[in-house]
PDB file of C-alpha atoms and ligand atoms in Angstrom:
ATOM      1  CA  MET G   9     103.604  75.611 135.499  1.00  0.00           C
ATOM      2  CA  THR G  10     101.293  79.099 136.108  1.00  0.00           C
ATOM      3  CA  PRO G  11      97.968  78.745 133.722  1.00  0.00           C
ATOM      4  CA  SER G  12      97.615  80.765 131.057  1.00  0.00           C
ATOM      5  CA  LEU G  13      94.842  83.873 131.111  1.00  0.00           C
ATOM      6  CA  LYS G  14      92.986  81.740 129.124  1.00  0.00           C
ATOM      7  CA  GLU G  15      92.996  78.683 130.996  1.00  0.00           C
ATOM      8  CA  LYS G  16      92.036  80.575 134.138  1.00  0.00           C
ATOM      9  CA  TYR G  17      88.936  82.076 132.026  1.00  0.00           C
ATOM     10  CA  ASP G  18      87.869  78.953 130.684  1.00  0.00           C
ATOM     11  CA  GLU G  19      88.130  77.450 134.204  1.00  0.00           C
ATOM     12  CA  GLN G  20      86.467  80.205 136.377  1.00  0.00           C
ATOM     13  CA  GLY G  21      84.750  81.809 134.089  1.00  0.00           C
ATOM     14  CA  PHE G  22      86.397  85.459 134.439  1.00  0.00           C
ATOM     15  CA  VAL G  23      90.028  86.804 134.833  1.00  0.00           C
ATOM     16  CA  ALA G  24      91.366  89.884 135.981  1.00  0.00           C
ATOM     17  CA  VAL G  25      94.061  91.880 133.776  1.00  0.00           C
ATOM     18  CA  PRO G  26      95.772  94.951 134.468  1.00  0.00           C
ATOM     19  CA  GLY G  27      97.156  97.774 132.672  1.00  0.00           C
ATOM     20  CA  LEU G  28      94.720  97.580 129.515  1.00  0.00           C
ATOM     21  CA  VAL G  29      94.261 101.130 129.831  1.00  0.00           C
ATOM     22  CA  PRO G  30      97.809 102.637 128.934  1.00  0.00           C
ATOM     23  CA  PRO G  31      98.464 106.611 129.669  1.00  0.00           C
ATOM     24  CA  GLU G  32      97.799 107.748 126.014  1.00  0.00           C
ATOM     25  CA  HIS G  33      94.210 106.644 126.449  1.00  0.00           C
ATOM     26  CA  LEU G  34      93.601 107.656 130.314  1.00  0.00           C
ATOM     27  CA  GLU G  35      93.429 111.231 130.060  1.00  0.00           C
ATOM     28  CA  ALA G  36      91.045 110.995 126.997  1.00  0.00           C
ATOM     29  CA  LEU G  37      88.837 108.345 128.476  1.00  0.00           C
ATOM     30  CA  GLU G  38      88.645 110.051 131.441  1.00  0.00           C
ATOM     31  CA  ALA G  39      87.548 113.320 129.788  1.00  0.00           C
ATOM     32  CA  ALA G  40      85.332 111.633 127.432  1.00  0.00           C
ATOM     33  CA  CYS G  41      83.552 109.890 130.250  1.00  0.00           C
ATOM     34  CA  GLU G  42      83.272 113.058 132.365  1.00  0.00           C
ATOM     35  CA  ARG G  43      81.163 114.702 129.493  1.00  0.00           C
ATOM     36  CA  VAL G  44      78.941 111.819 128.449  1.00  0.00           C
ATOM     37  CA  ILE G  45      77.947 110.890 132.403  1.00  0.00           C
ATOM     38  CA  ALA G  46      77.003 114.777 132.366  1.00  0.00           C
ATOM     39  CA  ARG G  47      74.784 114.592 129.289  1.00  0.00           C
ATOM     40  CA  THR G  48      73.338 111.202 131.089  1.00  0.00           C
ATOM     41  CA  ARG G  49      72.334 112.617 133.788  1.00  0.00           C
ATOM     42  CA  SER G  50      70.904 115.739 132.605  1.00  0.00           C
ATOM     43  CA  GLY G  51      68.738 113.959 130.564  1.00  0.00           C
ATOM     44  CA  GLU G  52      70.230 114.863 126.979  1.00  0.00           C
ATOM     45  CA  TRP G  53      71.585 111.422 126.355  1.00  0.00           C
ATOM     46  CA  PRO G  54      68.289 109.151 126.328  1.00  0.00           C
ATOM     47  CA  HIS G  55      70.292 105.676 125.681  1.00  0.00           C
ATOM     48  CA  ARG G  56      71.040 104.831 129.143  1.00  0.00           C
ATOM     49  CA  ARG G  57      70.472 102.076 131.870  1.00  0.00           C
ATOM     50  CA  THR G  58      67.302 103.547 134.259  1.00  0.00           C
ATOM     51  CA  VAL G  59      67.359 102.975 138.021  1.00  0.00           C
ATOM     52  CA  GLY G  60      64.459 100.570 138.688  1.00  0.00           C
ATOM     53  CA  ARG G  61      65.153  98.485 135.307  1.00  0.00           C
ATOM     54  CA  GLN G  62      67.610  96.042 135.289  1.00  0.00           C
ATOM     55  CA  PHE G  63      67.763  94.802 131.743  1.00  0.00           C
ATOM     56  CA  PRO G  64      66.811  96.012 128.570  1.00  0.00           C
ATOM     57  CA  PRO G  65      64.658  97.385 127.677  1.00  0.00           C
ATOM     58  CA  TYR G  66      65.576 100.340 129.918  1.00  0.00           C
ATOM     59  CA  GLY G  67      62.833 102.641 129.285  1.00  0.00           C
ATOM     60  CA  ASP G  68      62.636 106.314 130.809  1.00  0.00           C
ATOM     61  CA  GLY G  69      61.012 105.374 133.923  1.00  0.00           C
ATOM     62  CA  ASP G  70      63.513 107.194 136.349  1.00  0.00           C
ATOM     63  CA  PRO G  71      65.491 110.119 136.005  1.00  0.00           C
ATOM     64  CA  ASP G  72      68.302 108.499 137.792  1.00  0.00           C
ATOM     65  CA  SER G  73      70.792 106.247 136.094  1.00  0.00           C
ATOM     66  CA  TRP G  74      73.263 103.523 136.493  1.00  0.00           C
ATOM     67  CA  GLY G  75      74.592 103.452 133.030  1.00  0.00           C
ATOM     68  CA  VAL G  76      75.517 105.248 129.728  1.00  0.00           C
ATOM     69  CA  GLN G  77      74.422 102.876 126.680  1.00  0.00           C
ATOM     70  CA  HIS G  78      76.390 103.279 123.128  1.00  0.00           C
ATOM     71  CA  VAL G  79      79.312 105.223 124.086  1.00  0.00           C
ATOM     72  CA  MET G  80      80.642 104.879 120.541  1.00  0.00           C
ATOM     73  CA  HIS G  81      77.717 106.499 119.153  1.00  0.00           C
ATOM     74  CA  PRO G  82      78.296 109.403 116.507  1.00  0.00           C
ATOM     75  CA  ASP G  83      75.613 111.653 118.221  1.00  0.00           C
ATOM     76  CA  LEU G  84      78.217 111.763 121.142  1.00  0.00           C
ATOM     77  CA  GLY G  85      81.216 112.731 119.226  1.00  0.00           C
ATOM     78  CA  GLU G  86      83.691 110.834 121.637  1.00  0.00           C
ATOM     79  CA  PRO G  87      86.323 109.171 119.499  1.00  0.00           C
ATOM     80  CA  ALA G  88      88.380 108.267 122.615  1.00  0.00           C
ATOM     81  CA  PHE G  89      86.113 105.224 123.065  1.00  0.00           C
ATOM     82  CA  ALA G  90      86.067 103.563 119.821  1.00  0.00           C
ATOM     83  CA  ARG G  91      90.085 104.416 119.606  1.00  0.00           C
ATOM     84  CA  TRP G  92      90.457 102.178 122.942  1.00  0.00           C
ATOM     85  CA  TYR G  93      88.066  99.609 121.950  1.00  0.00           C
ATOM     86  CA  THR G  94      90.230  98.590 118.871  1.00  0.00           C
ATOM     87  CA  SER G  95      93.266  99.159 120.517  1.00  0.00           C
ATOM     88  CA  ASP G  96      96.176  96.868 120.216  1.00  0.00           C
ATOM     89  CA  ALA G  97      96.324  95.861 124.024  1.00  0.00           C
ATOM     90  CA  LEU G  98      92.906  94.941 124.224  1.00  0.00           C
ATOM     91  CA  VAL G  99      92.753  93.476 121.219  1.00  0.00           C
ATOM     92  CA  HIS G 100      95.588  91.030 121.742  1.00  0.00           C
ATOM     93  CA  VAL G 101      93.826  89.775 125.125  1.00  0.00           C
ATOM     94  CA  VAL G 102      90.108  89.309 123.565  1.00  0.00           C
ATOM     95  CA  THR G 103      91.996  87.008 120.698  1.00  0.00           C
ATOM     96  CA  GLU G 104      93.786  85.205 123.497  1.00  0.00           C
ATOM     97  CA  LEU G 105      90.626  84.468 125.319  1.00  0.00           C
ATOM     98  CA  LEU G 106      88.531  83.308 122.394  1.00  0.00           C
ATOM     99  CA  GLY G 107      91.189  81.280 120.893  1.00  0.00           C
ATOM    100  CA  CYS G 108      90.289  83.301 117.459  1.00  0.00           C
ATOM    101  CA  GLN G 109      92.293  85.471 115.107  1.00  0.00           C
ATOM    102  CA  GLU G 110      91.864  89.444 114.759  1.00  0.00           C
ATOM    103  CA  ASP G 111      90.186  88.672 111.642  1.00  0.00           C
ATOM    104  CA  ASP G 112      87.381  86.923 113.426  1.00  0.00           C
ATOM    105  CA  LEU G 113      86.260  89.718 115.971  1.00  0.00           C
ATOM    106  CA  GLN G 114      82.953  91.730 115.768  1.00  0.00           C
ATOM    107  CA  MET G 115      82.155  95.116 117.151  1.00  0.00           C
ATOM    108  CA  GLU G 116      79.609  94.691 119.978  1.00  0.00           C
ATOM    109  CA  LEU G 117      78.465  96.594 122.765  1.00  0.00           C
ATOM    110  CA  PHE G 118      80.395  99.840 124.453  1.00  0.00           C
ATOM    111  CA  ASN G 119      78.514 100.917 127.731  1.00  0.00           C
ATOM    112  CA  LEU G 120      79.294 103.044 130.907  1.00  0.00           C
ATOM    113  CA  LEU G 121      78.826 101.638 134.257  1.00  0.00           C
ATOM    114  CA  ILE G 122      77.746 104.677 136.562  1.00  0.00           C
ATOM    115  CA  ASN G 123      76.720 104.948 139.919  1.00  0.00           C
ATOM    116  CA  PRO G 124      73.257 106.497 140.462  1.00  0.00           C
ATOM    117  CA  THR G 125      72.997 109.926 142.286  1.00  0.00           C
ATOM    118  CA  SER G 126      69.880 109.455 144.274  1.00  0.00           C
ATOM    119  CA  ASN G 127      68.904 105.946 145.033  1.00  0.00           C
ATOM    120  CA  SER G 128      71.144 102.788 145.307  1.00  0.00           C
ATOM    121  CA  PHE G 129      70.311 100.007 143.127  1.00  0.00           C
ATOM    122  CA  ALA G 130      71.150  96.646 142.620  1.00  0.00           C
ATOM    123  CA  LEU G 131      70.962  93.940 139.892  1.00  0.00           C
ATOM    124  CA  ARG G 132      69.570  90.500 140.818  1.00  0.00           C
ATOM    125  CA  TRP G 133      71.670  87.271 140.386  1.00  0.00           C
ATOM    126  CA  HIS G 134      71.796  86.256 136.723  1.00  0.00           C
ATOM    127  CA  ARG G 135      73.091  84.777 133.843  1.00  0.00           C
ATOM    128  CA  ASP G 136      72.824  87.372 130.527  1.00  0.00           C
ATOM    129  CA  ASP G 137      71.378  84.847 128.474  1.00  0.00           C
ATOM    130  CA  VAL G 138      69.684  82.336 130.777  1.00  0.00           C
ATOM    131  CA  ARG G 139      66.337  82.851 131.922  1.00  0.00           C
ATOM    132  CA  GLU G 140      66.351  82.215 135.993  1.00  0.00           C
ATOM    133  CA  ASN G 141      63.495  79.803 135.576  1.00  0.00           C
ATOM    134  CA  ALA G 142      65.175  77.495 133.254  1.00  0.00           C
ATOM    135  CA  SER G 143      65.141  73.757 134.571  1.00  0.00           C
ATOM    136  CA  GLU G 144      68.201  72.195 135.517  1.00  0.00           C
ATOM    137  CA  GLU G 145      68.472  70.426 132.031  1.00  0.00           C
ATOM    138  CA  GLU G 146      67.626  73.612 130.069  1.00  0.00           C
ATOM    139  CA  GLU G 147      70.055  75.569 132.228  1.00  0.00           C
ATOM    140  CA  ARG G 148      72.828  72.861 131.647  1.00  0.00           C
ATOM    141  CA  GLU G 149      72.387  73.162 127.703  1.00  0.00           C
ATOM    142  CA  ALA G 150      71.993  76.541 127.511  1.00  0.00           C
ATOM    143  CA  LEU G 151      75.654  76.726 129.744  1.00  0.00           C
ATOM    144  CA  SER G 152      77.043  73.972 127.011  1.00  0.00           C
ATOM    145  CA  ILE G 153      76.868  76.532 124.217  1.00  0.00           C
ATOM    146  CA  TRP G 154      79.838  78.397 123.685  1.00  0.00           C
ATOM    147  CA  HIS G 155      78.812  81.931 122.449  1.00  0.00           C
ATOM    148  CA  HIS G 156      82.215  82.915 120.847  1.00  0.00           C
ATOM    149  CA  GLY G 157      82.358  86.325 122.947  1.00  0.00           C
ATOM    150  CA  THR G 158      83.686  87.900 126.286  1.00  0.00           C
ATOM    151  CA  GLN G 159      82.569  90.835 128.283  1.00  0.00           C
ATOM    152  CA  TRP G 160      84.707  92.835 130.452  1.00  0.00           C
ATOM    153  CA  ASN G 161      84.608  95.644 133.284  1.00  0.00           C
ATOM    154  CA  THR G 162      87.675  98.131 132.917  1.00  0.00           C
ATOM    155  CA  ALA G 163      87.678 100.638 136.234  1.00  0.00           C
ATOM    156  CA  LEU G 164      88.652 104.492 135.929  1.00  0.00           C
ATOM    157  CA  ARG G 165      87.475 104.564 139.636  1.00  0.00           C
ATOM    158  CA  THR G 166      88.409 101.536 142.185  1.00  0.00           C
ATOM    159  CA  ASP G 167      85.169  99.492 141.862  1.00  0.00           C
ATOM    160  CA  SER G 168      83.684  96.585 143.981  1.00  0.00           C
ATOM    161  CA  CYS G 169      80.106  96.753 142.467  1.00  0.00           C
ATOM    162  CA  LEU G 170      80.346  93.183 140.482  1.00  0.00           C
ATOM    163  CA  TYR G 171      79.848  89.644 142.667  1.00  0.00           C
ATOM    164  CA  VAL G 172      80.371  86.591 140.760  1.00  0.00           C
ATOM    165  CA  VAL G 173      79.969  82.461 141.480  1.00  0.00           C
ATOM    166  CA  PRO G 174      83.746  81.555 140.041  1.00  0.00           C
ATOM    167  CA  GLY G 175      82.865  78.294 137.692  1.00  0.00           C
ATOM    168  CA  SER G 176      79.369  78.671 137.563  1.00  0.00           C
ATOM    169  CA  HIS G 177      79.406  79.657 133.809  1.00  0.00           C
ATOM    170  CA  LYS G 178      79.992  75.519 133.298  1.00  0.00           C
ATOM    171  CA  THR G 179      77.261  74.372 135.691  1.00  0.00           C
ATOM    172  CA  PRO G 180      73.742  74.330 136.618  1.00  0.00           C
ATOM    173  CA  ARG G 181      72.888  76.218 139.951  1.00  0.00           C
ATOM    174  CA  THR G 182      72.574  73.928 142.890  1.00  0.00           C
ATOM    175  CA  PRO G 183      69.137  73.994 144.903  1.00  0.00           C
ATOM    176  CA  GLU G 184      70.806  76.322 147.371  1.00  0.00           C
ATOM    177  CA  GLN G 185      71.980  78.586 144.589  1.00  0.00           C
ATOM    178  CA  ARG G 186      68.755  78.408 142.642  1.00  0.00           C
ATOM    179  CA  ALA G 187      66.925  79.518 145.999  1.00  0.00           C
ATOM    180  CA  HIS G 188      68.785  82.894 145.887  1.00  0.00           C
ATOM    181  CA  SER G 189      68.611  83.628 142.397  1.00  0.00           C
ATOM    182  CA  SER G 190      65.138  82.510 141.474  1.00  0.00           C
ATOM    183  CA  THR G 191      63.373  85.994 142.404  1.00  0.00           C
ATOM    184  CA  LEU G 192      63.540  89.121 140.418  1.00  0.00           C
ATOM    185  CA  ASP G 193      64.566  91.046 143.396  1.00  0.00           C
ATOM    186  CA  PRO G 194      67.814  91.932 144.198  1.00  0.00           C
ATOM    187  CA  PRO G 195      69.816  90.387 146.903  1.00  0.00           C
ATOM    188  CA  LYS G 196      69.849  92.040 149.780  1.00  0.00           C
ATOM    189  CA  ASP G 197      73.356  90.021 150.682  1.00  0.00           C
ATOM    190  CA  PRO G 198      75.317  89.032 147.690  1.00  0.00           C
ATOM    191  CA  LEU G 199      77.834  87.347 149.605  1.00  0.00           C
ATOM    192  CA  ALA G 200      74.922  85.034 150.771  1.00  0.00           C
ATOM    193  CA  MET G 201      75.004  83.114 147.657  1.00  0.00           C
ATOM    194  CA  PRO G 202      77.040  79.562 147.984  1.00  0.00           C
ATOM    195  CA  GLY G 203      79.979  80.199 146.364  1.00  0.00           C
ATOM    196  CA  ALA G 204      80.105  83.882 145.675  1.00  0.00           C
ATOM    197  CA  ILE G 205      82.873  86.652 145.461  1.00  0.00           C
ATOM    198  CA  GLN G 206      83.326  90.217 145.125  1.00  0.00           C
ATOM    199  CA  VAL G 207      85.382  91.554 142.346  1.00  0.00           C
ATOM    200  CA  THR G 208      87.349  94.424 143.057  1.00  0.00           C
ATOM    201  CA  LEU G 209      89.035  96.163 140.302  1.00  0.00           C
ATOM    202  CA  GLN G 210      91.670  99.264 141.014  1.00  0.00           C
ATOM    203  CA  LEU G 211      92.190 101.817 138.249  1.00  0.00           C
ATOM    204  CA  GLY G 212      92.890 100.555 134.933  1.00  0.00           C
ATOM    205  CA  GLU G 213      92.198  96.773 135.744  1.00  0.00           C
ATOM    206  CA  THR G 214      89.902  95.184 133.672  1.00  0.00           C
ATOM    207  CA  VAL G 215      87.594  91.834 134.255  1.00  0.00           C
ATOM    208  CA  PHE G 216      86.968  89.923 131.525  1.00  0.00           C
ATOM    209  CA  TYR G 217      83.981  86.958 132.214  1.00  0.00           C
ATOM    210  CA  ASN G 218      81.730  84.910 130.322  1.00  0.00           C
ATOM    211  CA  ASN G 219      78.211  86.606 131.037  1.00  0.00           C
ATOM    212  CA  ASN G 220      76.411  83.495 131.498  1.00  0.00           C
ATOM    213  CA  ILE G 221      78.633  82.911 134.503  1.00  0.00           C
ATOM    214  CA  LEU G 222      76.329  83.698 137.675  1.00  0.00           C
ATOM    215  CA  HIS G 223      76.677  87.278 138.648  1.00  0.00           C
ATOM    216  CA  CYS G 224      75.233  90.130 140.355  1.00  0.00           C
ATOM    217  CA  ALA G 225      75.696  94.008 141.221  1.00  0.00           C
ATOM    218  CA  THR G 226      74.949  96.491 143.502  1.00  0.00           C
ATOM    219  CA  TYR G 227      75.645 100.095 142.546  1.00  0.00           C
ATOM    220  CA  SER G 228      75.859 102.778 145.980  1.00  0.00           C
ATOM    221  CA  ALA G 229      74.754 106.391 145.150  1.00  0.00           C
ATOM    222  CA  LYS G 230      77.484 107.045 147.590  1.00  0.00           C
ATOM    223  CA  GLU G 231      80.483 105.710 145.617  1.00  0.00           C
ATOM    224  CA  PRO G 232      81.614 107.117 142.486  1.00  0.00           C
ATOM    225  CA  ARG G 233      81.700 104.308 139.862  1.00  0.00           C
ATOM    226  CA  ILE G 234      83.017 104.908 136.138  1.00  0.00           C
ATOM    227  CA  THR G 235      83.711 101.590 134.778  1.00  0.00           C
ATOM    228  CA  LEU G 236      83.827 100.868 131.148  1.00  0.00           C
ATOM    229  CA  HIS G 237      81.854  97.991 129.969  1.00  0.00           C
ATOM    230  CA  ALA G 238      81.997  96.239 126.866  1.00  0.00           C
ATOM    231  CA  CYS G 239      82.227  93.031 124.907  1.00  0.00           C
ATOM    232  CA  MET G 240      83.259  91.965 121.433  1.00  0.00           C
ATOM    233  CA  GLY G 241      82.867  88.215 119.722  1.00  0.00           C
ATOM    234  CA  GLU G 242      83.573  86.581 116.954  1.00  0.00           C
ATOM    235  CA  VAL G 243      81.991  85.560 113.564  1.00  0.00           C
ATOM    236  CA  ARG G 244      82.003  81.795 114.512  1.00  0.00           C
ATOM    237  CA  GLY G 245      79.402  82.862 117.383  1.00  0.00           C
ATOM    238  CA  GLY G 246      76.870  83.534 114.515  1.00  0.00           C
ATOM    239  CA  SER G 247      73.176  83.619 115.589  1.00  0.00           C
ATOM    240  CA  ALA G 248      73.888  82.264 119.231  1.00  0.00           C
ATOM    241  CA  ARG G 249      75.196  85.780 120.238  1.00  0.00           C
ATOM    242  CA  ALA G 250      72.367  87.780 118.000  1.00  0.00           C
ATOM    243  CA  ARG G 251      70.048  87.886 120.908  1.00  0.00           C
ATOM    244  CA  ASN G 252      72.424  88.729 123.575  1.00  0.00           C
ATOM    245  CA  ILE G 253      74.134  91.505 121.576  1.00  0.00           C
ATOM    246  CA  LEU G 254      70.855  93.147 119.126  1.00  0.00           C
ATOM    247  CA  GLN G 255      68.452  93.331 122.073  1.00  0.00           C
ATOM    248  CA  HIS G 256      70.561  96.532 123.211  1.00  0.00           C
ATOM    249  CA  GLY G 257      69.486  97.862 119.610  1.00  0.00           C
ATOM    250  CA  LEU G 258      72.619  98.480 117.498  1.00  0.00           C
ATOM    251  CA  GLN G 259      70.760  99.773 114.292  1.00  0.00           C
ATOM    252  CA  TRP G 260      72.442 103.328 114.604  1.00  0.00           C
ATOM    253  CA  MET G 261      76.095 101.175 114.410  1.00  0.00           C
ATOM    254  CA  LYS G 262      74.862 100.893 110.197  1.00  0.00           C
ATOM    255  CA  GLU G 263      75.037 104.619 109.485  1.00  0.00           C
ATOM    256  CA  ALA G 264      77.919 105.536 107.389  1.00  0.00           C
ATOM    257  CA  ARG G 265      79.103 108.309 109.704  1.00  0.00           C
ATOM    258  CA  PHE G 266      79.912 105.582 112.236  1.00  0.00           C
ATOM    259  CA  ALA G 267      82.322 103.972 109.839  1.00  0.00           C
ATOM    260  CA  GLU G 268      84.020 107.344 109.416  1.00  0.00           C
ATOM    261  CA  THR G 269      84.765 107.845 113.066  1.00  0.00           C
ATOM    262  CA  LEU G 270      86.470 104.266 112.868  1.00  0.00           C
ATOM    263  CA  ASP G 271      90.269 103.454 111.934  1.00  0.00           C
ATOM    264  CA  ALA G 272      91.101  99.923 109.521  1.00  0.00           C
ATOM    265  CA  ARG G 273      90.724  97.780 112.509  1.00  0.00           C
ATOM    266  CA  GLY G 274      87.456  99.065 113.565  1.00  0.00           C
ATOM    267  CA  LYS G 275      86.071  99.190 110.116  1.00  0.00           C
ATOM    268  CA  LYS G 276      86.502  95.630 109.230  1.00  0.00           C
ATOM    269  CA  MET G 277      84.909  94.473 112.902  1.00  0.00           C
ATOM    270  CA  LEU G 278      81.903  96.539 112.226  1.00  0.00           C
ATOM    271  CA  GLU G 279      81.528  95.221 109.078  1.00  0.00           C
ATOM    272  CA  ARG G 280      81.253  91.712 110.750  1.00  0.00           C
ATOM    273  CA  ILE G 281      78.559  92.935 113.454  1.00  0.00           C
ATOM    274  CA  VAL G 282      76.646  94.581 110.315  1.00  0.00           C
ATOM    275  CA  ARG G 283      76.596  91.153 108.490  1.00  0.00           C
ATOM    276  CA  LEU G 284      75.461  89.464 111.840  1.00  0.00           C
ATOM    277  CA  GLN G 285      72.422  92.024 111.662  1.00  0.00           C
ATOM    278  CA  GLU G 286      71.480  91.725 108.316  1.00  0.00           C
ATOM    279  CA  SER G 287      71.595  87.439 108.617  1.00  0.00           C
ATOM    280  CA  VAL G 288      68.629  88.043 111.225  1.00  0.00           C
ATOM    281  CA  ASN G 289      65.520  88.235 110.466  1.00  0.00           C
ATOM    282  CA  GLY G 290      62.630  90.004 112.568  1.00  0.00           C
ATOM    283  CA  ASP G 291      62.767  90.658 116.318  1.00  0.00           C
ATOM    284  CA  VAL G 292      65.445  89.253 118.444  1.00  0.00           C
ATOM    285  CA  GLY G 293      63.481  89.849 121.538  1.00  0.00           C
ATOM    286  CA  TYR G 294      64.885  90.247 125.146  1.00  0.00           C
ATOM    287  CA  SER G 295      67.111  87.615 127.249  1.00  0.00           C
ATOM    288  CA  LEU G 296      66.025  88.433 130.405  1.00  0.00           C
ATOM    289  CA  ASP G 297      62.696  90.165 131.810  1.00  0.00           C
ATOM    290  CA  ASN G 298      62.788  92.844 134.205  1.00  0.00           C
TER     291      ASN G 298
HETATM  292  O1  AKG V 308      77.400  96.158 137.142  1.00  0.00           O
HETATM  293  C1  AKG V 308      77.905  95.127 136.829  1.00  0.00           C
HETATM  294  O2  AKG V 308      79.147  94.957 136.736  1.00  0.00           O
HETATM  295  C2  AKG V 308      77.509  93.959 135.654  1.00  0.00           C
HETATM  296  C3  AKG V 308      76.505  94.455 135.244  1.00  0.00           C
HETATM  297  C4  AKG V 308      75.805  93.311 134.787  1.00  0.00           C
HETATM  298  O3  AKG V 308      75.586  92.092 135.222  1.00  0.00           O
HETATM  299  C5  AKG V 308      74.729  93.283 133.362  1.00  0.00           C
HETATM  300  O4  AKG V 308      75.020  94.302 132.545  1.00  0.00           O
HETATM  301  O5  AKG V 308      74.301  92.437 133.190  1.00  0.00           O
END
């Protein structure tokens, strides 16, 4: 019997799905991406992933960027992003992967991954919410917690930047894998990591992944990258998702003018993340060090 999407996702820690950018969304997304990338590269849009900084806080140290943060922010005035984030096709796959109902979904991050223009860049091997110096036991315990969320990359240009180790969302690193991932430096050859594969996405293809899968990425200044990078969770995740999501700074989502840009489904998803933000006391800190 062919395994379902969810079975593949649960087993491998990732699954690729074609066709989640229907023609009625593609043109508007392409145009919106072009505008926000230009605003980021010109320095006008301050929320960006800076070359030289792998994880939040990204700071402002380098004029070159490898990502545009918060593409649904009302200051960007680009409704195409939220329209797609709340679209039927996407929401149906996410509910299937999470095993939840639409009424459980919470709005989370929506960013854009782009190629730097002057310097190639890479992210080290990491799990998004487990530090690389965690002991085997700490790693085992962290991976046993189901975070009730999924992250995805959707390519608007052919994209071969991401590398993952299939199945590693469930198991601590072997001593050899630990040796390849215990420094803060990006790998010279990602495929030297035991078990690693390169993920290639064609236009419109999406890879959903558990963000605690062991993964890294390389960004060439010569290859155009325009990849929608987002995540969605469900309310059962509660505080287990808080640091991972709120470390990116989502206070702007509480502004009434943001809710006004959303349809009825989006407004309900927004209410759920605002509730999570309000339930968290104090600073959530950061998952990983730069
Ligand atoms: O560039 C990518 O595809 C992966 C990005 C990533 O690993 C991250 O944001 O933690």
